[in-house]
Short mmCIF file of C-alpha atoms in Angstrom, two decimals:
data_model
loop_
_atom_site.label_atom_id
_atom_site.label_comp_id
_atom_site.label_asym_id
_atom_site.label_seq_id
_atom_site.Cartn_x
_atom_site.Cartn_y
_atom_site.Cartn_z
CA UNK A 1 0.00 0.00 0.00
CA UNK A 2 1.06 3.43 -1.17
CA UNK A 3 2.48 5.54 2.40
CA UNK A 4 4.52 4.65 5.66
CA UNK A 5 3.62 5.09 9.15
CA UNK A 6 5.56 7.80 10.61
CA UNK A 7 7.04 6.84 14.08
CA UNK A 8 5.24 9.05 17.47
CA UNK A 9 6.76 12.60 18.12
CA UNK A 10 5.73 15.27 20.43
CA UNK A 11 3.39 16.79 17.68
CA UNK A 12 1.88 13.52 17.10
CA UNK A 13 1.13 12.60 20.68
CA UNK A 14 -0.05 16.21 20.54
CA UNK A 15 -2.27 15.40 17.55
CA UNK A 16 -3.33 11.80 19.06
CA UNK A 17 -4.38 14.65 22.35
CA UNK A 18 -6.30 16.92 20.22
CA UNK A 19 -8.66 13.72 18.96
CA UNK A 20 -9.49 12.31 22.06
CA UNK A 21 -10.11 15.95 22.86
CA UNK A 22 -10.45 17.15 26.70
CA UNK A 23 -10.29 13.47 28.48
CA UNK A 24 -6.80 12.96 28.06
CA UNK A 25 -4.24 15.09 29.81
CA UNK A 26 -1.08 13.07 28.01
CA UNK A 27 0.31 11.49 25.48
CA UNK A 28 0.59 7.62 25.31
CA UNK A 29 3.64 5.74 26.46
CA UNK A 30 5.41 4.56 23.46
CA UNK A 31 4.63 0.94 24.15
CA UNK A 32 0.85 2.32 23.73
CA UNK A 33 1.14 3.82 20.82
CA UNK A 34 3.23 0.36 19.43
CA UNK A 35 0.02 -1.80 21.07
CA UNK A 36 -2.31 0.30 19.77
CA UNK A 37 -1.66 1.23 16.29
CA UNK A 38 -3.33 -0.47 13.13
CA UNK A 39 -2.34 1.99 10.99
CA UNK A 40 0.38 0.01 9.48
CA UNK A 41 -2.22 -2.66 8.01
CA UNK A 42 -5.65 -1.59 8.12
CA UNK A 43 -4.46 1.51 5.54
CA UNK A 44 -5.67 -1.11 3.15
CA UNK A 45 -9.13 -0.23 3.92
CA UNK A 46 -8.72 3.55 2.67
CA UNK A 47 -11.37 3.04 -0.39
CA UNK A 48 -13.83 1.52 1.62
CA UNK A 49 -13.12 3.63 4.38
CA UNK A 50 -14.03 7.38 2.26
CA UNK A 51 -16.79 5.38 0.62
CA UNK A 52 -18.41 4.62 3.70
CA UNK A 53 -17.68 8.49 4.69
CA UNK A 54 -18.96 9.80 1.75
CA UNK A 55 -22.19 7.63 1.64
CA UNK A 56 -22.59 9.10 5.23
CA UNK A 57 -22.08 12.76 4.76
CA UNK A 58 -24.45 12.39 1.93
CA UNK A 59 -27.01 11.22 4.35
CA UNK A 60 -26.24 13.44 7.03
CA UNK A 61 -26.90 16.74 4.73
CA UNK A 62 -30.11 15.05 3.44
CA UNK A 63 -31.76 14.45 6.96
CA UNK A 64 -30.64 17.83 7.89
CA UNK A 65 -28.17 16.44 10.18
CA UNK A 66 -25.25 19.20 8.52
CA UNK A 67 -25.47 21.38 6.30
CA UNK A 68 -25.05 20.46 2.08
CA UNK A 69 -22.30 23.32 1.69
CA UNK A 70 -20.49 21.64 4.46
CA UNK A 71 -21.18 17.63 2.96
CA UNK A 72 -20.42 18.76 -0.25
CA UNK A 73 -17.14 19.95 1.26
CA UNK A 74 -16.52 16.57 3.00
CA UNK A 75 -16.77 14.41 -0.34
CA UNK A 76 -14.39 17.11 -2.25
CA UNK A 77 -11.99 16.41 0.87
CA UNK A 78 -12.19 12.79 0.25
CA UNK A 79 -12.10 12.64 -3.18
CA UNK A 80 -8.76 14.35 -2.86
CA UNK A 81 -7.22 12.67 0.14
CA UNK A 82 -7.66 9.29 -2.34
CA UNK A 83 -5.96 10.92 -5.04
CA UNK A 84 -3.42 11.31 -2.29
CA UNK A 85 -3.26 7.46 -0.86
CA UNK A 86 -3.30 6.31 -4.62
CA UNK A 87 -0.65 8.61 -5.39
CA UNK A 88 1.78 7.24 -2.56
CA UNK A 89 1.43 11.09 -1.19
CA UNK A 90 -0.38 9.85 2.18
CA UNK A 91 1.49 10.34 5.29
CA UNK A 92 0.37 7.82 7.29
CA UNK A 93 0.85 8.64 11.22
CA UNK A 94 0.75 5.76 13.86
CA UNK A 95 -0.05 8.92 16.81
CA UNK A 96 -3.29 8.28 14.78
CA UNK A 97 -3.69 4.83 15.23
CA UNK A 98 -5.83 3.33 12.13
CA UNK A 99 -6.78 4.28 8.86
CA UNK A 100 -10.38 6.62 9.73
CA UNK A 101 -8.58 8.73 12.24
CA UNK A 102 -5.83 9.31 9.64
CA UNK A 103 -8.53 10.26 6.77
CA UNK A 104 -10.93 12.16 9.13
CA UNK A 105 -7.39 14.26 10.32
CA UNK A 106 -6.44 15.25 7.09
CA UNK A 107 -9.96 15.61 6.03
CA UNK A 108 -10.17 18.73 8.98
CA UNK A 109 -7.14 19.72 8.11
CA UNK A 110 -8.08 20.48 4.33
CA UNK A 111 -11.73 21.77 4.92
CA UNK A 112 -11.46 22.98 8.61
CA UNK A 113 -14.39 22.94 10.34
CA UNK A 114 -17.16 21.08 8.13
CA UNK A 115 -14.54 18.19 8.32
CA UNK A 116 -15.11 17.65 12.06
CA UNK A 117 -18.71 17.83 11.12
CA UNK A 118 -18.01 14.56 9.53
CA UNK A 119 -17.97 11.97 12.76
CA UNK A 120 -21.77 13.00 13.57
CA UNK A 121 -23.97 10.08 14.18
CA UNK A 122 -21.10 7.25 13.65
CA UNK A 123 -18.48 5.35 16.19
CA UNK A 124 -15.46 3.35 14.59
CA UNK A 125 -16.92 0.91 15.91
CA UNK A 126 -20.27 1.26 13.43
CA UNK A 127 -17.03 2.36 10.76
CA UNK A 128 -14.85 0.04 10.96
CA UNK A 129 -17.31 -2.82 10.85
CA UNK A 130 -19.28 -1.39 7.64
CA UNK A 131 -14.84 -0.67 6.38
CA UNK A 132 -14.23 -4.34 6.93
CA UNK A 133 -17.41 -5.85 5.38
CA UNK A 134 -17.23 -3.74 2.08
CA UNK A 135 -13.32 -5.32 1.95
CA UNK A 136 -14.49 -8.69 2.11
CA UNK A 137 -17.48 -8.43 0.07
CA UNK A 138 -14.80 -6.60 -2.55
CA UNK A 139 -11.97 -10.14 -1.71
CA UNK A 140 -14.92 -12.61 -2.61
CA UNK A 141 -15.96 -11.11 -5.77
CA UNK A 142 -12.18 -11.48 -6.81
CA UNK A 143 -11.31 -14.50 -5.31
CA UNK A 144 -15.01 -16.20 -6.92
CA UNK A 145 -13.90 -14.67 -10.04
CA UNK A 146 -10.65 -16.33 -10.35
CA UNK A 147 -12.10 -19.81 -9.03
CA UNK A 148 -14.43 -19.74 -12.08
CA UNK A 149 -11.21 -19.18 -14.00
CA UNK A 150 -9.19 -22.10 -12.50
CA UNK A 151 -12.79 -24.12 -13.31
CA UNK A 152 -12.34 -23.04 -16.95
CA UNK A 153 -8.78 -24.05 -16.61
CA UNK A 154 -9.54 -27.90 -15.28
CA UNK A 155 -12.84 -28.38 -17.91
CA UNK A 156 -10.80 -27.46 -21.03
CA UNK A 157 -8.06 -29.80 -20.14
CA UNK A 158 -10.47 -32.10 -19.33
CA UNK A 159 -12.41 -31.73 -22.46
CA UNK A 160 -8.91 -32.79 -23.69
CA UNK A 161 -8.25 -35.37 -21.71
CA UNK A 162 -11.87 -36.80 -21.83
CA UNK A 163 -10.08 -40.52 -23.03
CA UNK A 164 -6.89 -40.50 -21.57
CA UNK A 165 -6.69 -43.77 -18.86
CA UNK A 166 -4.76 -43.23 -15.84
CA UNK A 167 -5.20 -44.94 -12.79
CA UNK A 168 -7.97 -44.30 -10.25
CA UNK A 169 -6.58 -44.64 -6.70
CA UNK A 170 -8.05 -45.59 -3.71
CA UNK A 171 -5.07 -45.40 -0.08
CA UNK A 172 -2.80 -44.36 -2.89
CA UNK A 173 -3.12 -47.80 -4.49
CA UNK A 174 -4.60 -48.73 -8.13
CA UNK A 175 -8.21 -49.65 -8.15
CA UNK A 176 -9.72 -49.15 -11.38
CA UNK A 177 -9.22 -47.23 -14.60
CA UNK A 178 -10.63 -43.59 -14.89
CA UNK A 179 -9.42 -41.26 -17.51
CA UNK A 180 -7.45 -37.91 -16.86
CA UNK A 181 -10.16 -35.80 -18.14
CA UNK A 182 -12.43 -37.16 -15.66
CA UNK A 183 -10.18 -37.08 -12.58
CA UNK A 184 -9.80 -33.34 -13.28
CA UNK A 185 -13.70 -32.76 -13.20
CA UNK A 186 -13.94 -33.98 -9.53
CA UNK A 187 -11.91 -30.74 -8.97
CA UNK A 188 -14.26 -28.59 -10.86
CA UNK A 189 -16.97 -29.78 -9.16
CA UNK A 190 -15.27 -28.63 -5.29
CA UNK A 191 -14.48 -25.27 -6.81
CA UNK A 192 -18.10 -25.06 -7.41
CA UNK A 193 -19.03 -26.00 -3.94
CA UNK A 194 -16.17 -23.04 -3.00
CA UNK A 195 -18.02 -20.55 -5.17
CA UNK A 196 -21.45 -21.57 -3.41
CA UNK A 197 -19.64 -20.92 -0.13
CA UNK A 198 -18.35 -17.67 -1.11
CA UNK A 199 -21.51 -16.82 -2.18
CA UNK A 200 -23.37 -17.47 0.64
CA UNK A 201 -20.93 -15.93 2.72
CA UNK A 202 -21.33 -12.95 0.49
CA UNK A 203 -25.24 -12.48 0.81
CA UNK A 204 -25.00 -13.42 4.73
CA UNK A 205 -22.56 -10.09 5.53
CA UNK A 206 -24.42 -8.07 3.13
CA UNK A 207 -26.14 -5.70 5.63
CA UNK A 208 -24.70 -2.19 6.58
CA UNK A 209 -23.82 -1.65 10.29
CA UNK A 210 -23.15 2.10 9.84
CA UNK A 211 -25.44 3.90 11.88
CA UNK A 212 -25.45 1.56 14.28
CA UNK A 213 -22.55 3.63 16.25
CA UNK A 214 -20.71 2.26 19.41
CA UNK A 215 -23.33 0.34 20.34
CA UNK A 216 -26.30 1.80 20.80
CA UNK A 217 -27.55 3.57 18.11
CA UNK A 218 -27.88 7.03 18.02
CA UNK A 219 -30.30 9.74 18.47
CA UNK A 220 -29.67 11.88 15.23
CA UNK A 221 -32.50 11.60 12.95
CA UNK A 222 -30.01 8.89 10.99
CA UNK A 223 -31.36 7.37 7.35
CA UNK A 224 -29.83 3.83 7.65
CA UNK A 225 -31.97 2.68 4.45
CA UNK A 226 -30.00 5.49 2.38
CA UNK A 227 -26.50 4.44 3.74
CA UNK A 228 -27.21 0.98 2.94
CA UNK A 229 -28.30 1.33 -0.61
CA UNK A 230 -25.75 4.01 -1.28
CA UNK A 231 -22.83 1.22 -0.36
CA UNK A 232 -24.52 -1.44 -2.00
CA UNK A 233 -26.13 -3.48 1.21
CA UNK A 234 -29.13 -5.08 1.19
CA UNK A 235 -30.23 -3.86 4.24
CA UNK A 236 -29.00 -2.05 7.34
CA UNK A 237 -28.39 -4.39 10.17
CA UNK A 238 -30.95 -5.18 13.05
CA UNK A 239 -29.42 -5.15 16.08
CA UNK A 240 -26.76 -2.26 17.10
CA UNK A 241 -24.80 -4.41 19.67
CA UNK A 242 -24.43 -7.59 17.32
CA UNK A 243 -23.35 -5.07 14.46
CA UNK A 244 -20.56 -3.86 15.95
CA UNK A 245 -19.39 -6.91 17.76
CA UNK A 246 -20.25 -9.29 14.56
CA UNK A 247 -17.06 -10.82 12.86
CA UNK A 248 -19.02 -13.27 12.24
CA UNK A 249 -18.71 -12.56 8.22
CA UNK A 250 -15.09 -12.66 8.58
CA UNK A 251 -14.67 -16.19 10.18
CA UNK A 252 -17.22 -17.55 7.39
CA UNK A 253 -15.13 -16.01 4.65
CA UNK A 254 -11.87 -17.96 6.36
CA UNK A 255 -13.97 -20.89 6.33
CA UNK A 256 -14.80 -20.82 2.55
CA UNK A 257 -11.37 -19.84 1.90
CA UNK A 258 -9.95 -22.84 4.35
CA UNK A 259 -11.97 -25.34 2.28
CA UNK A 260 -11.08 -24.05 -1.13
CA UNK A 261 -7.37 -24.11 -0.01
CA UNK A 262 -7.70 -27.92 0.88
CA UNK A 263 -8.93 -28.55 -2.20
CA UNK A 264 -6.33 -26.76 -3.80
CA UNK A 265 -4.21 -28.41 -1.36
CA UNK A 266 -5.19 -32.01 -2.66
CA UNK A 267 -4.72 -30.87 -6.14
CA UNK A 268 -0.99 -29.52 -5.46
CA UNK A 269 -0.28 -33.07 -3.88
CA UNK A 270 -1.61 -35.08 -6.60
CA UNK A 271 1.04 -32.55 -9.12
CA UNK A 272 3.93 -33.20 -6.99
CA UNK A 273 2.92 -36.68 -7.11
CA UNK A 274 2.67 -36.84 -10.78
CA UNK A 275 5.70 -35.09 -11.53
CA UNK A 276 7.51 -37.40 -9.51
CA UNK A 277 10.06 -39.96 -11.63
CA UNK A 278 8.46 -43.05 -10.57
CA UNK A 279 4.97 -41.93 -11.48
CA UNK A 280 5.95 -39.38 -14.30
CA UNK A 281 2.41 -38.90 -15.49
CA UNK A 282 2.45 -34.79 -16.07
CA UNK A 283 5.54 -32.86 -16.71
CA UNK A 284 5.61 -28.65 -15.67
CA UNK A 285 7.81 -26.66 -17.63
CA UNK A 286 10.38 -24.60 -16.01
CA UNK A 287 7.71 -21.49 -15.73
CA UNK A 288 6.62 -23.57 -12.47
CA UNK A 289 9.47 -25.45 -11.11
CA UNK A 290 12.64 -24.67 -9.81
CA UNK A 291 16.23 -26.86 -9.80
CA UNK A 292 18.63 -28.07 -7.43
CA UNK A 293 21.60 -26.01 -5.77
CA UNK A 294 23.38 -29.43 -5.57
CA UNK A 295 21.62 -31.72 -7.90
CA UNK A 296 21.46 -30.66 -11.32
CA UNK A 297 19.01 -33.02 -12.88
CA UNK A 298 16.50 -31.83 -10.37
CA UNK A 299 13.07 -30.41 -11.60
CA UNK A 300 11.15 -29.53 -8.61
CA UNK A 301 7.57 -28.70 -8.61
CA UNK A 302 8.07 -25.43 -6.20
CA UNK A 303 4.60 -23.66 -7.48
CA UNK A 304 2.15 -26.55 -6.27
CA UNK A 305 4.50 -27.38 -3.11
CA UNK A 306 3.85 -24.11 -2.09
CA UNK A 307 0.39 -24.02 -2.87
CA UNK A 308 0.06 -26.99 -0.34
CA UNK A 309 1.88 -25.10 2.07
CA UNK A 310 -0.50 -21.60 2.06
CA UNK A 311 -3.28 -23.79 2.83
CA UNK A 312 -1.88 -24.31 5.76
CA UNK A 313 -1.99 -20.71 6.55
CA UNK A 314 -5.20 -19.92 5.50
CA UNK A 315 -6.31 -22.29 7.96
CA UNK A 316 -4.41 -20.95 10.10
CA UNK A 317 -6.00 -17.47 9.94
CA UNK A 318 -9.02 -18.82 10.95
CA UNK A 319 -8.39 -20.78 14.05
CA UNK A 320 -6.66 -17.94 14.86
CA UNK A 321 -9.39 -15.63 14.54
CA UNK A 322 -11.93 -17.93 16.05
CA UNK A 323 -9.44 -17.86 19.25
CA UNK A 324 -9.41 -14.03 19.52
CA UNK A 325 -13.35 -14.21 19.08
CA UNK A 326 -14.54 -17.09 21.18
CA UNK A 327 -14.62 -14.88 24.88
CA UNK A 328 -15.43 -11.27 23.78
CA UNK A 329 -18.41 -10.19 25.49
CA UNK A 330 -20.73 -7.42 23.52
CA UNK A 331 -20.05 -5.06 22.51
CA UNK A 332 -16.81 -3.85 20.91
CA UNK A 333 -13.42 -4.73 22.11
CA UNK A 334 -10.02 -3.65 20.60
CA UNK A 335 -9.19 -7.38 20.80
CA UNK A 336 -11.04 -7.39 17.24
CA UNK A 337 -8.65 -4.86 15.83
CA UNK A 338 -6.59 -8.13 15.51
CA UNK A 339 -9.30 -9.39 12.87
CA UNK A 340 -8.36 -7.77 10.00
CA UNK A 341 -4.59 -8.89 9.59
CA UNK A 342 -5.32 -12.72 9.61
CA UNK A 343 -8.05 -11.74 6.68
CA UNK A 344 -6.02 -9.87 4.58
CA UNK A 345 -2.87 -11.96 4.86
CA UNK A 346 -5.43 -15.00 3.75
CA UNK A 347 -6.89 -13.33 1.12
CA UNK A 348 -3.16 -12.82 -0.24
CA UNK A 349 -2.57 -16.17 -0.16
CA UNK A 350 -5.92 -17.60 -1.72
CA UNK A 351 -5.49 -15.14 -4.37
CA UNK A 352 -1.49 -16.44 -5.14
CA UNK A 353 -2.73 -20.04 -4.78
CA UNK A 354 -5.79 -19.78 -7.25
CA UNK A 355 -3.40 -17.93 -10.23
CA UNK A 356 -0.43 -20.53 -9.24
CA UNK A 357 -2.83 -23.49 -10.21
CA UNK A 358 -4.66 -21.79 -13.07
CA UNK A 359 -1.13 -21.52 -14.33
CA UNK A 360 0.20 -24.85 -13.67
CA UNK A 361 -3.23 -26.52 -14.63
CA UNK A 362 -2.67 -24.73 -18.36
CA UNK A 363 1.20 -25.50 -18.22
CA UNK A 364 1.20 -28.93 -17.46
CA UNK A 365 1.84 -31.66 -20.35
CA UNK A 366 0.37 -35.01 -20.04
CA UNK A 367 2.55 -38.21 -20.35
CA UNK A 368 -0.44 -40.12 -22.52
CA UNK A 369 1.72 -43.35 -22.66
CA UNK A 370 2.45 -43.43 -18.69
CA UNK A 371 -0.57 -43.29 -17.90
CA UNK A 372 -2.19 -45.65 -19.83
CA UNK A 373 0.81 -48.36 -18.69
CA UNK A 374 -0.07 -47.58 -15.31
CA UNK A 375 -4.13 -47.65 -15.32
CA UNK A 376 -3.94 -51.51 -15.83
CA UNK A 377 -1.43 -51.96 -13.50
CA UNK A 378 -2.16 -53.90 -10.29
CA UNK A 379 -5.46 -55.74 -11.38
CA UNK A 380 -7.38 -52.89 -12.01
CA UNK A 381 -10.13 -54.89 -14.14
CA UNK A 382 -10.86 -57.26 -11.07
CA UNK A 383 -14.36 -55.32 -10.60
CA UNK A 384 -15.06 -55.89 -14.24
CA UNK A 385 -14.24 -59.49 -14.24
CA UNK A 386 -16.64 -59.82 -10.76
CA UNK A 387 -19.48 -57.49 -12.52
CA UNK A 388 -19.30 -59.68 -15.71
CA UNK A 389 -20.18 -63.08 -13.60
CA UNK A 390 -22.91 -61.10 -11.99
CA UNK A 391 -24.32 -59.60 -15.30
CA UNK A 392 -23.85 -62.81 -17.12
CA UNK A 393 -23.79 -66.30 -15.22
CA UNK A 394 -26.29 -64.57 -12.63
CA UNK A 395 -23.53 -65.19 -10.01
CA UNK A 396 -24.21 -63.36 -6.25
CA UNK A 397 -21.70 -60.52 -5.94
CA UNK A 398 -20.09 -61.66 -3.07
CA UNK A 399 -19.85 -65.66 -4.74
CA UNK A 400 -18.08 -63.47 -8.31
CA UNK A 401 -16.10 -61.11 -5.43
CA UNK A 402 -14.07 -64.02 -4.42
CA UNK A 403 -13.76 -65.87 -7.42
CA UNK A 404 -12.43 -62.92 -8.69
CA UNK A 405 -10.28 -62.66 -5.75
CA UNK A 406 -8.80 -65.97 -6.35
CA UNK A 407 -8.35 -65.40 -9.69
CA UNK A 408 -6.28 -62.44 -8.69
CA UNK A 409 -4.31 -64.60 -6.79
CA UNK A 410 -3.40 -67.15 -9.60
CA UNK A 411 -2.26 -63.95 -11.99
CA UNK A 412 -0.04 -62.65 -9.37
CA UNK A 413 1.58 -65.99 -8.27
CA UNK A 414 2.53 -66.65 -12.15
CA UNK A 415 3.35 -62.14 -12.18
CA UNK A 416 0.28 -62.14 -15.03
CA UNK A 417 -2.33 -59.71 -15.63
CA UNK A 418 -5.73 -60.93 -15.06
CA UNK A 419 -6.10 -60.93 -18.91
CA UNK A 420 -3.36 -63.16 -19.39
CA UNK A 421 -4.59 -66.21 -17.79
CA UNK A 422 -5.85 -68.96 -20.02
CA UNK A 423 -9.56 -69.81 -20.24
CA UNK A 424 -8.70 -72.93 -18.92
CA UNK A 425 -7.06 -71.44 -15.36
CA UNK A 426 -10.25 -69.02 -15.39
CA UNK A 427 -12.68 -71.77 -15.42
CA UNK A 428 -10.50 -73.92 -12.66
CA UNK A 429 -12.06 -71.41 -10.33
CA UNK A 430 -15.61 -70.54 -12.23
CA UNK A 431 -16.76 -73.52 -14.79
CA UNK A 432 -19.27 -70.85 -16.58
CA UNK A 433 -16.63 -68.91 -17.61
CA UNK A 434 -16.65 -68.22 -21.35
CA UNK A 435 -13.90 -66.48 -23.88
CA UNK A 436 -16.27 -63.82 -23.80
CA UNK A 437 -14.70 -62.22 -20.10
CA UNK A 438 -11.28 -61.28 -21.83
CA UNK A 439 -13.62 -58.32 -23.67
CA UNK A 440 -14.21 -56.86 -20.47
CA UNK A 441 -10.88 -56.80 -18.91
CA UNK A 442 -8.85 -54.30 -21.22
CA UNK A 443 -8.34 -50.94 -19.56
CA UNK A 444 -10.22 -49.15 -22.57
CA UNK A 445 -13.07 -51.68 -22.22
CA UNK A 446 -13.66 -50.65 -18.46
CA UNK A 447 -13.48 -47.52 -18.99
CA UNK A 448 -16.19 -47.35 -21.35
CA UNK A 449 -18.34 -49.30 -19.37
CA UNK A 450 -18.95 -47.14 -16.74
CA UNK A 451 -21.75 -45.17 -18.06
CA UNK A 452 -23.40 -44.63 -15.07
CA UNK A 453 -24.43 -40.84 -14.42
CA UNK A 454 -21.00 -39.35 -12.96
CA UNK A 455 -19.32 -42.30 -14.20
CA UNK A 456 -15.60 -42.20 -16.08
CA UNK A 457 -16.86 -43.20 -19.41
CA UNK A 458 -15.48 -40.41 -22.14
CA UNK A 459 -18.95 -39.22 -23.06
CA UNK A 460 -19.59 -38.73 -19.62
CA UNK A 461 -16.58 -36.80 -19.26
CA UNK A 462 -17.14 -34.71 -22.77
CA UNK A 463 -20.85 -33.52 -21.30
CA UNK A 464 -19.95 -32.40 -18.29
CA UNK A 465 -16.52 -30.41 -18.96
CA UNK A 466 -19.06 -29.03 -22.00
CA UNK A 467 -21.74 -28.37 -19.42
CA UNK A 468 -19.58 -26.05 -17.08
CA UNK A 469 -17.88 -24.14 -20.10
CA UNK A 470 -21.26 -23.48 -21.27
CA UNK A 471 -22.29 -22.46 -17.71
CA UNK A 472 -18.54 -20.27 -16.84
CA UNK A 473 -19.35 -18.96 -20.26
CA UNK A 474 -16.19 -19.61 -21.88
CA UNK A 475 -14.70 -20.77 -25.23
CA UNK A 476 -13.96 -24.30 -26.11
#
């Protein structure tokens, strides 16, 4: 953010005095002024922080609350002091403390008097909250945005991919053939679930506590209906107390983002997985991986290794926050001053992860062959050769699961596939066996069985990556 936080001086604490006004005789001690300060993050609320102000000093002039010479004069003064943060030309003092004592001192400073007008009718406790929710609400617009990117990202690849075999794993072992295209779609489908959250989370904190003051309202003839609307809310907030004291908004936005970074989390594994030499099923290019100081064949998949890591953090930022809010009773305390920090160093981090896997998810190149060698490794047609004797000798599923199981058994002791036994062996443990099970037990062949809605078969996988291009609205 454009600015630094100059350090406490005997103007400042003189300027910190003239705020508080008459109660305080003194300065603060230093270590008060090192406690107490939130300049030196919340400064990233400055655009929600003059919007808020403006949206009030509108209201305040209409209900006759001040004058409209001296509102108009108030959102000229803001409208400038932006121009000044975006610039870099802020000074930002810490004697201050936070970002609306900073704008409102300038703001007086500019205009004089009608600038002091400004604080009518409002707390920073009422501020700050309506500051904080207009950030988020502004984070999960961005951050659903780019999840609906990375969704593109996974469905074209997928559309690629629709009849590529790989393995499908169950405990990290190979159960039964899926295709590539079709493995990426279970991860389009979670960031969907992620966008609902953020969504919901979005229309839950959409109500405006300004107006609602320190905690008990006010008795200025206040239009909360045109402060609302004018910031976009739905509606102003009910109760004064819980508006103030609410961060509730805030810990469901670090629970969205906590889920969406495990999923992003189990995505980044699977990469580093795949990249791996003994698996070698996707390749990154050296725009997302980094080498070896010591080992120069290395090729290390950095970019989703980190990725794993931040969601760590994310979660993180929420436990945290949920500690600093679980014994606060109403109303406001300036424990929650420690709420915003944990959010905005999350939102950093969701926002890095979600572009590092769009990027790697479009990098990546797929090792076709690999793949295919490994999805019919380690038996992986057993469940087609125990659904065939259901389908076609009528045998119980549990009778075909251990024939099949046997069967299994035989290949392995001779280190055979399943469809490399003989007829003969097959039918030494199931006399109906005909030459017609070898056509189920090729990895292409189970694959295209499994028609099923949700199922792996390629068509399957073509309608749905189709379905959610046509739904993110983007190209094929």
């Amino acid at each position: 953010m454009p600015g630094n936080a100059k350090t406490l001086t005997d103007q400042d604490a003189h300027e910190a005095n003239a705020q508080w006004g008459g109660r305080f005789a003194g300065g603060p001690a230093a270590i008060m002024q090192d406690i107490n300060a939130s300049i030196g993050f919340d400064k990233a609320l400055w655009r929600q922080d003059i919007a808020g102000s403006k949206a009030h000093a509108a209201m305040l002039a209409k209900t006759g609350i001040i004058s409209g010479e001296d509102a108009r004069a108030i959102t000229e003064g803001l409208d400038q002091i932006g121009h000044e943060i975006a610039a870099g030309m802020f000074e930002f003092s810490t004697a201050l403390e936070d970002i609306h004592m900073n704008i409102e001192a300038r703001l007086s400073d500019r205009i004089g008097e009608a600038g002091k007008r400004l604080h009518t009718a409002r707390s920073r406790n009422d501020q700050v909250a309506t500051d904080f929710r207009l950030w988020v609400r502004d984070a999960i617009d961005g951050l659903e945005q780019q999840a609906a990117a990375l969704m593109r990202a996974l469905a074209r690849r997928a559309l690629e991919h629709a009849a590529t075999p790989m393995p499908g794993f169950t405990h990290l072992q190979t159960a039964q053939p899926v295709t590539f295209g079709h493995h990426l779609m279970a991860y389009v489908e979670m960031l969907a679930r992620d966008r609902g959250r953020l969504n919901d989370a979005r229309r839950r904190l959409n109500e405006s506590p300004l107006g609602s003051a320190a905690l008990a309202g006010t008795s200025f003839p206040i239009d909360r209906e045109m402060t609302a609307r004018a910031l976009g809310f739905d509606r102003p907030t009910a109760n004064s107390l819980d508006a103030v004291s609410d961060r509730d908004f805030a810990l469901e936005y670090l629970s969205a983002l906590s889920i969406m970074a495990m999923h992003l989390s189990r995505l980044a594994e699977e990469i580093v997985i795949w990249c791996s030499a003994p698996f070698s099923f996707i390749r990154l290019s050296d725009a997302f991986t980094t080498g070896s100081s010591i080992m120069p064949q290395k090729r290390n998949p950095d970019a989703a290794e980190l990725v794993r890591a931040k969601g760590g953090r994310i979660t993180g930022a929420l436990v945290g926050l949920l500690t600093v809010m679980k014994g606060l009773p109403l109303a406001y305390a300036k424990d929650m001053q420690e709420d915003k920090e944990p959010v905005f160093a999350a939102t950093d981090a969701a926002t890095l992860c979600l572009a590092a896997m769009d990027g790697m998810v479009r990098d990546l190149t797929v090792n076709e062959a690999q793949m295919r060698a490994y999805a019919g490794s380690g038996f992986s047609t057993a469940t087609d050769l125990a659904d065939w004797l259901v389908r076609v000798l009528k045998v119980p599923f549990r009778t075909a699961h251990h024939v099949t199981g046997r069967l299994v058994g035989k290949a392995e002791a001779k280190g055979v596939g399943l469809a490399e036994l003989s007829l003969a062996e097959m039918q030494e443990e199931e006399a109906g066996i005909t030459q017609d099970i070898f056509s189920v037990l090729s990895v292409d062949s189970s694959i295209a069985s499994r028609t099923s809605p949700g199922g792996t078969a390629a068509d399957n996988v073509r309608a749905q990556a189709t379905h959610w291009l046509d739904t993110l609205g983007a190209q094929k």
